[in-house]
Short mmCIF file of N, CA and C and ligand atoms in Angstrom, two decimals:
data_model
loop_
_atom_site.label_atom_id
_atom_site.label_comp_id
_atom_site.label_asym_id
_atom_site.label_seq_id
_atom_site.Cartn_x
_atom_site.Cartn_y
_atom_site.Cartn_z
N UNK Y 1 38.60 6.07 35.08
CA UNK Y 1 38.70 7.47 35.54
C UNK Y 1 38.18 8.40 34.44
N UNK Y 2 37.38 9.35 34.84
CA UNK Y 2 36.83 10.28 33.84
C UNK Y 2 37.66 11.55 33.79
N UNK Y 3 37.80 12.09 32.60
CA UNK Y 3 38.62 13.29 32.45
C UNK Y 3 37.98 14.45 33.21
N UNK Y 4 38.77 15.05 34.10
CA UNK Y 4 38.31 16.25 34.79
C UNK Y 4 39.55 17.08 35.15
N UNK Y 5 39.31 18.23 35.71
CA UNK Y 5 40.38 19.19 35.97
C UNK Y 5 41.55 18.55 36.71
N UNK Y 6 42.75 18.88 36.28
CA UNK Y 6 44.00 18.46 36.91
C UNK Y 6 44.37 16.99 36.69
N UNK Y 7 43.61 16.29 35.86
CA UNK Y 7 44.05 14.95 35.48
C UNK Y 7 44.84 15.04 34.18
N UNK Y 8 45.70 14.04 33.96
CA UNK Y 8 46.44 13.97 32.71
C UNK Y 8 45.72 12.99 31.78
N UNK Y 9 45.35 13.47 30.61
CA UNK Y 9 44.71 12.62 29.62
C UNK Y 9 45.66 12.42 28.45
N UNK Y 10 45.60 11.25 27.85
CA UNK Y 10 46.37 10.96 26.64
C UNK Y 10 45.38 10.72 25.52
N UNK Y 11 45.59 11.39 24.42
CA UNK Y 11 44.64 11.25 23.30
C UNK Y 11 45.38 11.06 21.98
N UNK Y 12 44.80 10.24 21.13
CA UNK Y 12 45.19 10.25 19.73
C UNK Y 12 44.21 11.15 19.02
N UNK Y 13 44.71 11.96 18.11
CA UNK Y 13 43.82 12.91 17.45
C UNK Y 13 44.22 13.10 16.00
N UNK Y 14 43.24 13.45 15.21
CA UNK Y 14 43.48 13.93 13.86
C UNK Y 14 42.70 15.21 13.71
N UNK Y 15 43.37 16.24 13.25
CA UNK Y 15 42.74 17.55 13.06
C UNK Y 15 42.61 17.82 11.57
N UNK Y 16 41.37 18.10 11.16
CA UNK Y 16 41.13 18.44 9.75
C UNK Y 16 40.46 19.81 9.65
N UNK Y 17 40.65 20.45 8.51
CA UNK Y 17 39.92 21.70 8.27
C UNK Y 17 38.56 21.36 7.64
N UNK Y 18 37.81 22.42 7.29
CA UNK Y 18 36.46 22.22 6.77
C UNK Y 18 36.46 21.44 5.46
N UNK Y 19 37.58 21.49 4.72
CA UNK Y 19 37.67 20.76 3.45
C UNK Y 19 38.12 19.31 3.64
N UNK Y 20 38.33 18.92 4.89
CA UNK Y 20 38.73 17.54 5.15
C UNK Y 20 40.22 17.29 5.01
N UNK Y 21 40.99 18.36 4.82
CA UNK Y 21 42.45 18.20 4.75
C UNK Y 21 43.01 17.99 6.15
N UNK Y 22 43.93 17.05 6.29
CA UNK Y 22 44.55 16.82 7.60
C UNK Y 22 45.58 17.90 7.88
N UNK Y 23 45.40 18.62 9.00
CA UNK Y 23 46.32 19.69 9.39
C UNK Y 23 47.34 19.19 10.39
N UNK Y 24 46.92 18.22 11.18
CA UNK Y 24 47.79 17.72 12.24
C UNK Y 24 47.23 16.38 12.71
N UNK Y 25 48.12 15.48 13.09
CA UNK Y 25 47.64 14.19 13.61
C UNK Y 25 48.71 13.57 14.50
N UNK Y 26 48.26 12.78 15.45
CA UNK Y 26 49.20 12.05 16.30
C UNK Y 26 49.40 10.64 15.78
N UNK Y 27 48.77 10.33 14.67
CA UNK Y 27 48.86 8.97 14.11
C UNK Y 27 50.31 8.61 13.84
N UNK Y 28 50.68 7.40 14.24
CA UNK Y 28 52.06 6.96 14.02
C UNK Y 28 53.03 7.54 15.03
N UNK Y 29 52.52 8.31 15.99
CA UNK Y 29 53.39 8.87 17.03
C UNK Y 29 52.79 8.57 18.38
N UNK Y 30 53.49 9.01 19.41
CA UNK Y 30 52.97 8.98 20.77
C UNK Y 30 51.64 9.73 20.81
N UNK Y 31 50.70 9.28 21.62
CA UNK Y 31 49.52 10.13 21.81
C UNK Y 31 49.92 11.46 22.46
N UNK Y 32 49.05 12.41 22.37
CA UNK Y 32 49.28 13.70 23.03
C UNK Y 32 48.88 13.57 24.50
N UNK Y 33 49.78 13.94 25.39
CA UNK Y 33 49.47 13.93 26.82
C UNK Y 33 49.25 15.38 27.24
N UNK Y 34 48.18 15.66 27.95
CA UNK Y 34 47.96 17.04 28.38
C UNK Y 34 47.32 17.08 29.76
N UNK Y 35 47.50 18.21 30.43
CA UNK Y 35 46.87 18.42 31.74
C UNK Y 35 45.51 19.07 31.50
N UNK Y 36 44.45 18.38 31.90
CA UNK Y 36 43.10 18.89 31.65
C UNK Y 36 42.85 20.12 32.52
N UNK Y 37 42.35 21.18 31.90
CA UNK Y 37 42.04 22.41 32.63
C UNK Y 37 43.21 23.37 32.70
N UNK Y 38 44.34 23.02 32.08
CA UNK Y 38 45.53 23.89 32.14
C UNK Y 38 45.77 24.61 30.81
N UNK Y 39 44.76 24.62 29.96
CA UNK Y 39 44.86 25.32 28.67
C UNK Y 39 46.01 24.81 27.81
N UNK Y 40 46.27 23.50 27.90
CA UNK Y 40 47.28 22.91 27.02
C UNK Y 40 46.73 22.72 25.61
N UNK Y 41 45.41 22.59 25.49
CA UNK Y 41 44.78 22.36 24.19
C UNK Y 41 43.69 23.41 23.98
N UNK Y 42 43.17 23.51 22.77
CA UNK Y 42 42.19 24.58 22.50
C UNK Y 42 40.94 24.36 23.36
N UNK Y 43 40.34 25.47 23.83
CA UNK Y 43 39.23 25.37 24.79
C UNK Y 43 38.05 24.54 24.30
N UNK Y 44 37.72 24.66 23.02
CA UNK Y 44 36.56 23.93 22.49
C UNK Y 44 36.72 22.42 22.56
N UNK Y 45 37.95 21.96 22.39
CA UNK Y 45 38.21 20.52 22.46
C UNK Y 45 38.25 20.07 23.92
N UNK Y 46 38.91 20.88 24.75
CA UNK Y 46 39.01 20.56 26.17
C UNK Y 46 37.62 20.37 26.80
N UNK Y 47 36.72 21.27 26.43
CA UNK Y 47 35.35 21.23 26.97
C UNK Y 47 34.66 19.91 26.62
N UNK Y 48 34.84 19.45 25.39
CA UNK Y 48 34.17 18.22 24.93
C UNK Y 48 34.78 16.97 25.56
N UNK Y 49 36.04 17.07 25.98
CA UNK Y 49 36.70 15.89 26.56
C UNK Y 49 36.34 15.69 28.03
N UNK Y 50 35.84 16.73 28.65
CA UNK Y 50 35.43 16.66 30.06
C UNK Y 50 34.48 15.47 30.28
N UNK Y 51 34.80 14.63 31.24
CA UNK Y 51 33.90 13.53 31.59
C UNK Y 51 34.08 12.27 30.75
N UNK Y 52 34.90 12.35 29.70
CA UNK Y 52 35.14 11.17 28.86
C UNK Y 52 36.17 10.27 29.53
N UNK Y 53 36.26 9.04 29.05
CA UNK Y 53 37.18 8.10 29.69
C UNK Y 53 37.92 7.27 28.64
N UNK Y 54 38.91 6.50 29.11
CA UNK Y 54 39.74 5.69 28.22
C UNK Y 54 38.89 4.85 27.27
N UNK Y 55 39.23 4.87 26.00
CA UNK Y 55 38.51 4.09 25.00
C UNK Y 55 37.42 4.89 24.29
N UNK Y 56 37.01 6.01 24.88
CA UNK Y 56 35.99 6.84 24.21
C UNK Y 56 36.56 7.45 22.94
N UNK Y 57 35.69 7.51 21.92
CA UNK Y 57 36.06 8.18 20.67
C UNK Y 57 35.05 9.28 20.42
N UNK Y 58 35.52 10.40 19.93
CA UNK Y 58 34.57 11.46 19.62
C UNK Y 58 35.05 12.30 18.44
N UNK Y 59 34.08 12.90 17.78
CA UNK Y 59 34.37 13.86 16.72
C UNK Y 59 33.83 15.20 17.18
N UNK Y 60 34.69 16.21 17.12
CA UNK Y 60 34.33 17.52 17.65
C UNK Y 60 34.62 18.57 16.60
N UNK Y 61 33.65 19.46 16.37
CA UNK Y 61 33.89 20.62 15.52
C UNK Y 61 34.05 21.82 16.43
N UNK Y 62 35.20 22.48 16.34
CA UNK Y 62 35.49 23.61 17.21
C UNK Y 62 35.47 24.90 16.39
N UNK Y 63 34.58 25.81 16.77
CA UNK Y 63 34.49 27.11 16.09
C UNK Y 63 35.74 27.94 16.41
N UNK Y 64 36.10 28.86 15.52
CA UNK Y 64 37.32 29.67 15.75
C UNK Y 64 37.39 30.30 17.14
N UNK Y 65 36.25 30.77 17.63
CA UNK Y 65 36.27 31.46 18.93
C UNK Y 65 36.71 30.53 20.06
N UNK Y 66 36.45 29.23 19.91
CA UNK Y 66 36.90 28.24 20.90
C UNK Y 66 38.15 27.50 20.43
N UNK Y 67 38.72 27.99 19.32
CA UNK Y 67 39.91 27.35 18.77
C UNK Y 67 41.08 28.32 18.79
N UNK Y 68 41.57 28.70 17.62
CA UNK Y 68 42.72 29.59 17.55
C UNK Y 68 42.32 31.04 17.28
N UNK Y 69 41.05 31.35 17.52
CA UNK Y 69 40.60 32.75 17.40
C UNK Y 69 40.12 33.09 16.01
N UNK Y 70 39.38 34.18 15.93
CA UNK Y 70 38.93 34.69 14.64
C UNK Y 70 40.12 35.32 13.94
N UNK Y 71 40.07 35.33 12.62
CA UNK Y 71 41.11 36.01 11.87
C UNK Y 71 40.98 37.51 12.10
N UNK Y 72 42.05 38.16 12.52
CA UNK Y 72 42.01 39.57 12.87
C UNK Y 72 42.89 40.37 11.91
N UNK Y 73 42.24 41.16 11.05
CA UNK Y 73 42.97 41.91 10.03
C UNK Y 73 43.94 42.93 10.65
N UNK Y 74 43.67 43.32 11.90
CA UNK Y 74 44.56 44.30 12.56
C UNK Y 74 45.91 43.69 12.91
N UNK Y 75 46.00 42.38 12.85
CA UNK Y 75 47.28 41.73 13.16
C UNK Y 75 48.19 41.68 11.94
N UNK Y 76 47.69 42.20 10.82
CA UNK Y 76 48.55 42.35 9.65
C UNK Y 76 49.16 43.75 9.73
N UNK Y 77 50.47 43.79 9.76
CA UNK Y 77 51.13 45.08 9.95
C UNK Y 77 52.28 45.24 8.98
N UNK Y 78 52.52 46.49 8.65
CA UNK Y 78 53.68 46.80 7.83
C UNK Y 78 54.76 47.35 8.76
N UNK Y 79 55.91 46.73 8.74
CA UNK Y 79 56.98 47.14 9.64
C UNK Y 79 58.18 47.60 8.83
N UNK Y 80 58.90 48.60 9.35
CA UNK Y 80 60.14 49.00 8.67
C UNK Y 80 61.20 47.91 8.85
N UNK Y 81 62.08 47.83 7.86
CA UNK Y 81 63.12 46.79 7.89
C UNK Y 81 64.01 46.88 9.13
N UNK Y 82 64.19 48.10 9.67
CA UNK Y 82 65.06 48.25 10.85
C UNK Y 82 64.57 47.44 12.04
N UNK Y 83 63.27 47.12 12.04
CA UNK Y 83 62.72 46.33 13.15
C UNK Y 83 63.35 44.94 13.19
N UNK Y 84 63.96 44.54 12.08
CA UNK Y 84 64.51 43.19 12.00
C UNK Y 84 66.03 43.20 12.11
N UNK Y 85 66.53 44.15 12.89
CA UNK Y 85 67.98 44.26 13.06
C UNK Y 85 68.56 42.91 13.48
N UNK Y 86 69.66 42.55 12.88
CA UNK Y 86 70.30 41.29 13.26
C UNK Y 86 69.89 40.13 12.38
N UNK Y 87 68.90 40.34 11.53
CA UNK Y 87 68.51 39.26 10.60
C UNK Y 87 69.13 39.58 9.25
N UNK Y 88 69.94 38.68 8.75
CA UNK Y 88 70.67 38.96 7.50
C UNK Y 88 69.73 39.04 6.30
N UNK Y 89 68.95 38.00 6.11
CA UNK Y 89 68.07 37.96 4.96
C UNK Y 89 66.65 37.70 5.43
N UNK Y 90 65.74 38.57 5.06
CA UNK Y 90 64.34 38.36 5.41
C UNK Y 90 63.64 37.79 4.19
N UNK Y 91 62.93 36.69 4.41
CA UNK Y 91 62.22 36.05 3.30
C UNK Y 91 60.78 35.83 3.66
N UNK Y 92 59.93 35.82 2.63
CA UNK Y 92 58.52 35.52 2.83
C UNK Y 92 58.40 34.12 3.45
N UNK Y 93 57.55 34.02 4.48
CA UNK Y 93 57.33 32.72 5.11
C UNK Y 93 58.13 32.56 6.40
N UNK Y 94 59.13 33.44 6.62
CA UNK Y 94 59.90 33.36 7.86
C UNK Y 94 59.01 33.72 9.04
N UNK Y 95 59.29 33.11 10.18
CA UNK Y 95 58.52 33.41 11.38
C UNK Y 95 59.41 33.99 12.45
N UNK Y 96 58.88 34.96 13.17
CA UNK Y 96 59.61 35.60 14.26
C UNK Y 96 58.73 35.64 15.49
N UNK Y 97 59.39 35.69 16.65
CA UNK Y 97 58.65 35.94 17.87
C UNK Y 97 58.62 37.43 18.09
N UNK Y 98 57.46 37.95 18.42
CA UNK Y 98 57.34 39.38 18.66
C UNK Y 98 56.57 39.59 19.94
N UNK Y 99 56.81 40.74 20.55
CA UNK Y 99 56.10 41.09 21.77
C UNK Y 99 54.82 41.82 21.40
N UNK Y 100 53.72 41.44 22.01
CA UNK Y 100 52.46 42.16 21.77
C UNK Y 100 52.42 43.38 22.67
N UNK Y 101 51.55 44.36 22.32
CA UNK Y 101 51.42 45.55 23.19
C UNK Y 101 51.04 45.16 24.63
N UNK Y 102 50.36 44.03 24.79
CA UNK Y 102 49.94 43.60 26.14
C UNK Y 102 51.06 42.87 26.87
N UNK Y 103 52.19 42.68 26.20
CA UNK Y 103 53.34 42.07 26.85
C UNK Y 103 53.45 40.57 26.62
N UNK Y 104 52.51 39.99 25.88
CA UNK Y 104 52.59 38.56 25.57
C UNK Y 104 53.49 38.33 24.38
N UNK Y 105 53.70 37.06 24.04
CA UNK Y 105 54.50 36.75 22.87
C UNK Y 105 53.58 36.26 21.76
N UNK Y 106 53.92 36.61 20.56
CA UNK Y 106 53.17 36.07 19.44
C UNK Y 106 54.13 35.75 18.31
N UNK Y 107 53.72 34.81 17.48
CA UNK Y 107 54.52 34.47 16.31
C UNK Y 107 54.00 35.30 15.16
N UNK Y 108 54.89 35.97 14.47
CA UNK Y 108 54.48 36.70 13.28
C UNK Y 108 55.15 36.06 12.07
N UNK Y 109 54.43 36.06 10.97
CA UNK Y 109 54.97 35.46 9.76
C UNK Y 109 55.12 36.55 8.70
N UNK Y 110 56.23 36.52 8.00
CA UNK Y 110 56.46 37.49 6.94
C UNK Y 110 55.59 37.12 5.74
N UNK Y 111 54.73 38.06 5.32
CA UNK Y 111 53.80 37.79 4.23
C UNK Y 111 54.30 38.36 2.90
N UNK Y 112 54.88 39.54 2.97
CA UNK Y 112 55.42 40.11 1.74
C UNK Y 112 56.50 41.14 2.07
N UNK Y 113 57.34 41.41 1.10
CA UNK Y 113 58.45 42.34 1.28
C UNK Y 113 58.43 43.30 0.12
N UNK Y 114 58.44 44.59 0.46
CA UNK Y 114 58.44 45.61 -0.59
C UNK Y 114 59.49 46.63 -0.20
N UNK Y 115 60.70 46.44 -0.71
CA UNK Y 115 61.80 47.32 -0.36
C UNK Y 115 62.08 47.27 1.13
N UNK Y 116 61.88 48.40 1.82
CA UNK Y 116 62.14 48.45 3.25
C UNK Y 116 60.88 48.18 4.07
N UNK Y 117 59.80 47.85 3.39
CA UNK Y 117 58.55 47.59 4.11
C UNK Y 117 58.28 46.09 4.15
N UNK Y 118 58.16 45.61 5.36
CA UNK Y 118 57.91 44.17 5.56
C UNK Y 118 56.48 44.02 6.10
N UNK Y 119 55.67 43.27 5.40
CA UNK Y 119 54.31 43.02 5.89
C UNK Y 119 54.29 41.69 6.63
N UNK Y 120 53.80 41.76 7.88
CA UNK Y 120 53.77 40.55 8.71
C UNK Y 120 52.33 40.27 9.16
N UNK Y 121 52.08 39.01 9.46
CA UNK Y 121 50.76 38.57 9.91
C UNK Y 121 50.92 37.89 11.27
N UNK Y 122 50.24 38.42 12.28
CA UNK Y 122 50.36 37.86 13.63
C UNK Y 122 49.25 36.89 13.98
N UNK Y 123 48.40 36.56 13.00
CA UNK Y 123 47.35 35.59 13.28
C UNK Y 123 47.94 34.19 13.40
N UNK Y 124 47.33 33.38 14.25
CA UNK Y 124 47.70 31.96 14.28
C UNK Y 124 47.39 31.38 12.91
N UNK Y 125 48.25 30.48 12.39
CA UNK Y 125 47.99 29.91 11.05
C UNK Y 125 46.59 29.28 10.94
N UNK Y 126 46.02 28.85 12.05
CA UNK Y 126 44.70 28.23 12.00
C UNK Y 126 43.60 29.17 12.48
N UNK Y 127 43.92 30.46 12.62
CA UNK Y 127 42.89 31.43 13.03
C UNK Y 127 41.78 31.47 11.99
N UNK Y 128 40.56 31.64 12.46
CA UNK Y 128 39.41 31.78 11.55
C UNK Y 128 38.90 30.46 11.01
N UNK Y 129 39.54 29.36 11.38
CA UNK Y 129 39.12 28.06 10.85
C UNK Y 129 38.32 27.27 11.87
N UNK Y 130 37.30 26.60 11.38
CA UNK Y 130 36.61 25.62 12.22
C UNK Y 130 37.46 24.35 12.21
N UNK Y 131 37.78 23.88 13.40
CA UNK Y 131 38.69 22.74 13.54
C UNK Y 131 37.87 21.47 13.74
N UNK Y 132 38.15 20.47 12.93
CA UNK Y 132 37.43 19.20 13.06
C UNK Y 132 38.38 18.16 13.63
N UNK Y 133 38.11 17.78 14.87
CA UNK Y 133 38.96 16.81 15.56
C UNK Y 133 38.29 15.44 15.62
N UNK Y 134 39.04 14.39 15.31
CA UNK Y 134 38.65 13.03 15.64
C UNK Y 134 39.60 12.59 16.75
N UNK Y 135 39.03 12.21 17.87
CA UNK Y 135 39.84 11.95 19.05
C UNK Y 135 39.52 10.59 19.64
N UNK Y 136 40.56 9.90 20.10
CA UNK Y 136 40.37 8.69 20.88
C UNK Y 136 41.18 8.84 22.17
N UNK Y 137 40.52 8.60 23.28
CA UNK Y 137 41.21 8.74 24.56
C UNK Y 137 41.90 7.42 24.89
N UNK Y 138 43.21 7.50 25.13
CA UNK Y 138 43.96 6.27 25.37
C UNK Y 138 44.33 6.08 26.83
N UNK Y 139 44.30 7.14 27.62
CA UNK Y 139 44.65 7.00 29.03
C UNK Y 139 44.20 8.23 29.81
N UNK Y 140 43.83 8.00 31.06
CA UNK Y 140 43.53 9.10 31.98
C UNK Y 140 44.18 8.73 33.30
N UNK Y 141 44.95 9.65 33.86
CA UNK Y 141 45.63 9.36 35.14
C UNK Y 141 45.73 10.63 35.97
N UNK Y 142 46.11 10.44 37.24
CA UNK Y 142 46.37 11.58 38.10
C UNK Y 142 47.61 12.30 37.60
N UNK Y 143 47.64 13.61 37.75
CA UNK Y 143 48.87 14.35 37.45
C UNK Y 143 49.78 14.28 38.67
N UNK Y 144 51.09 14.39 38.43
CA UNK Y 144 52.02 14.49 39.56
C UNK Y 144 51.99 15.92 40.08
N UNK Y 145 52.57 16.11 41.26
CA UNK Y 145 52.60 17.43 41.87
C UNK Y 145 53.34 18.42 40.95
N UNK Y 146 54.49 17.98 40.41
CA UNK Y 146 55.26 18.85 39.52
C UNK Y 146 54.47 19.24 38.28
N UNK Y 147 53.76 18.26 37.74
CA UNK Y 147 52.99 18.55 36.52
C UNK Y 147 51.92 19.60 36.79
N UNK Y 148 51.30 19.50 37.95
CA UNK Y 148 50.27 20.49 38.28
C UNK Y 148 50.88 21.86 38.47
N UNK Y 149 52.04 21.89 39.13
CA UNK Y 149 52.70 23.19 39.35
C UNK Y 149 53.12 23.82 38.03
N UNK Y 150 53.63 22.99 37.13
CA UNK Y 150 54.11 23.51 35.85
C UNK Y 150 52.99 23.71 34.84
N UNK Y 151 51.88 22.99 35.04
CA UNK Y 151 50.78 23.12 34.10
C UNK Y 151 51.00 22.40 32.78
N UNK Y 152 51.94 21.44 32.79
CA UNK Y 152 52.14 20.61 31.59
C UNK Y 152 52.62 19.22 31.99
N UNK Y 153 52.56 18.32 31.05
CA UNK Y 153 52.91 16.93 31.33
C UNK Y 153 54.41 16.74 31.22
N UNK Y 154 54.95 15.97 32.15
CA UNK Y 154 56.37 15.60 32.10
C UNK Y 154 56.49 14.21 31.48
N UNK Y 155 57.25 14.12 30.43
CA UNK Y 155 57.45 12.81 29.84
C UNK Y 155 58.49 12.07 30.66
N UNK Y 156 58.59 10.78 30.43
CA UNK Y 156 59.50 9.97 31.22
C UNK Y 156 60.94 10.47 31.05
N UNK Y 157 61.64 10.59 32.17
CA UNK Y 157 63.04 10.99 32.10
C UNK Y 157 63.24 12.50 32.06
N UNK Y 158 62.14 13.25 32.02
CA UNK Y 158 62.26 14.71 32.00
C UNK Y 158 62.15 15.21 33.44
N UNK Y 159 63.17 15.84 33.94
CA UNK Y 159 63.15 16.21 35.36
C UNK Y 159 63.61 17.66 35.57
N UNK Y 160 63.18 18.56 34.74
CA UNK Y 160 63.57 19.95 34.92
C UNK Y 160 62.90 20.58 36.14
ZN1 ZN J 1 57.65 21.16 33.70
#
């Protein structure tokens, strides 16, 4: 079976940055199962997997625009400490969920603290990076009806 829209593919992958450092890998774990065409994985990788089949191996370089986006300096913001009501201690490196002006959710990371001014960065940690994936396809199957409705893969025993 060839990978195409609405099929579930299982892949082993290793993700490296331009310097060859490993950022993420499925090695030693379950392969990643995803619904093809449901935006479970970055668009640049999804596009390259189209039409591939079990046993295929590929190396893909994904530009930021097809990955986690370009680094956007406007996502660095200085917020007053009151915005963090309910948080006892704010430390550099902490991550919070925040609402974007468009109503979506984004993760922001605390970059620096200067008295009552907290500087946060809403960029994805891998924004602006070219992503180098080594991928091996281990399985391709039909998605179940529930998986298609939910747009994600259900692992065994998961019945929400
Ligand atoms: Zn579900």
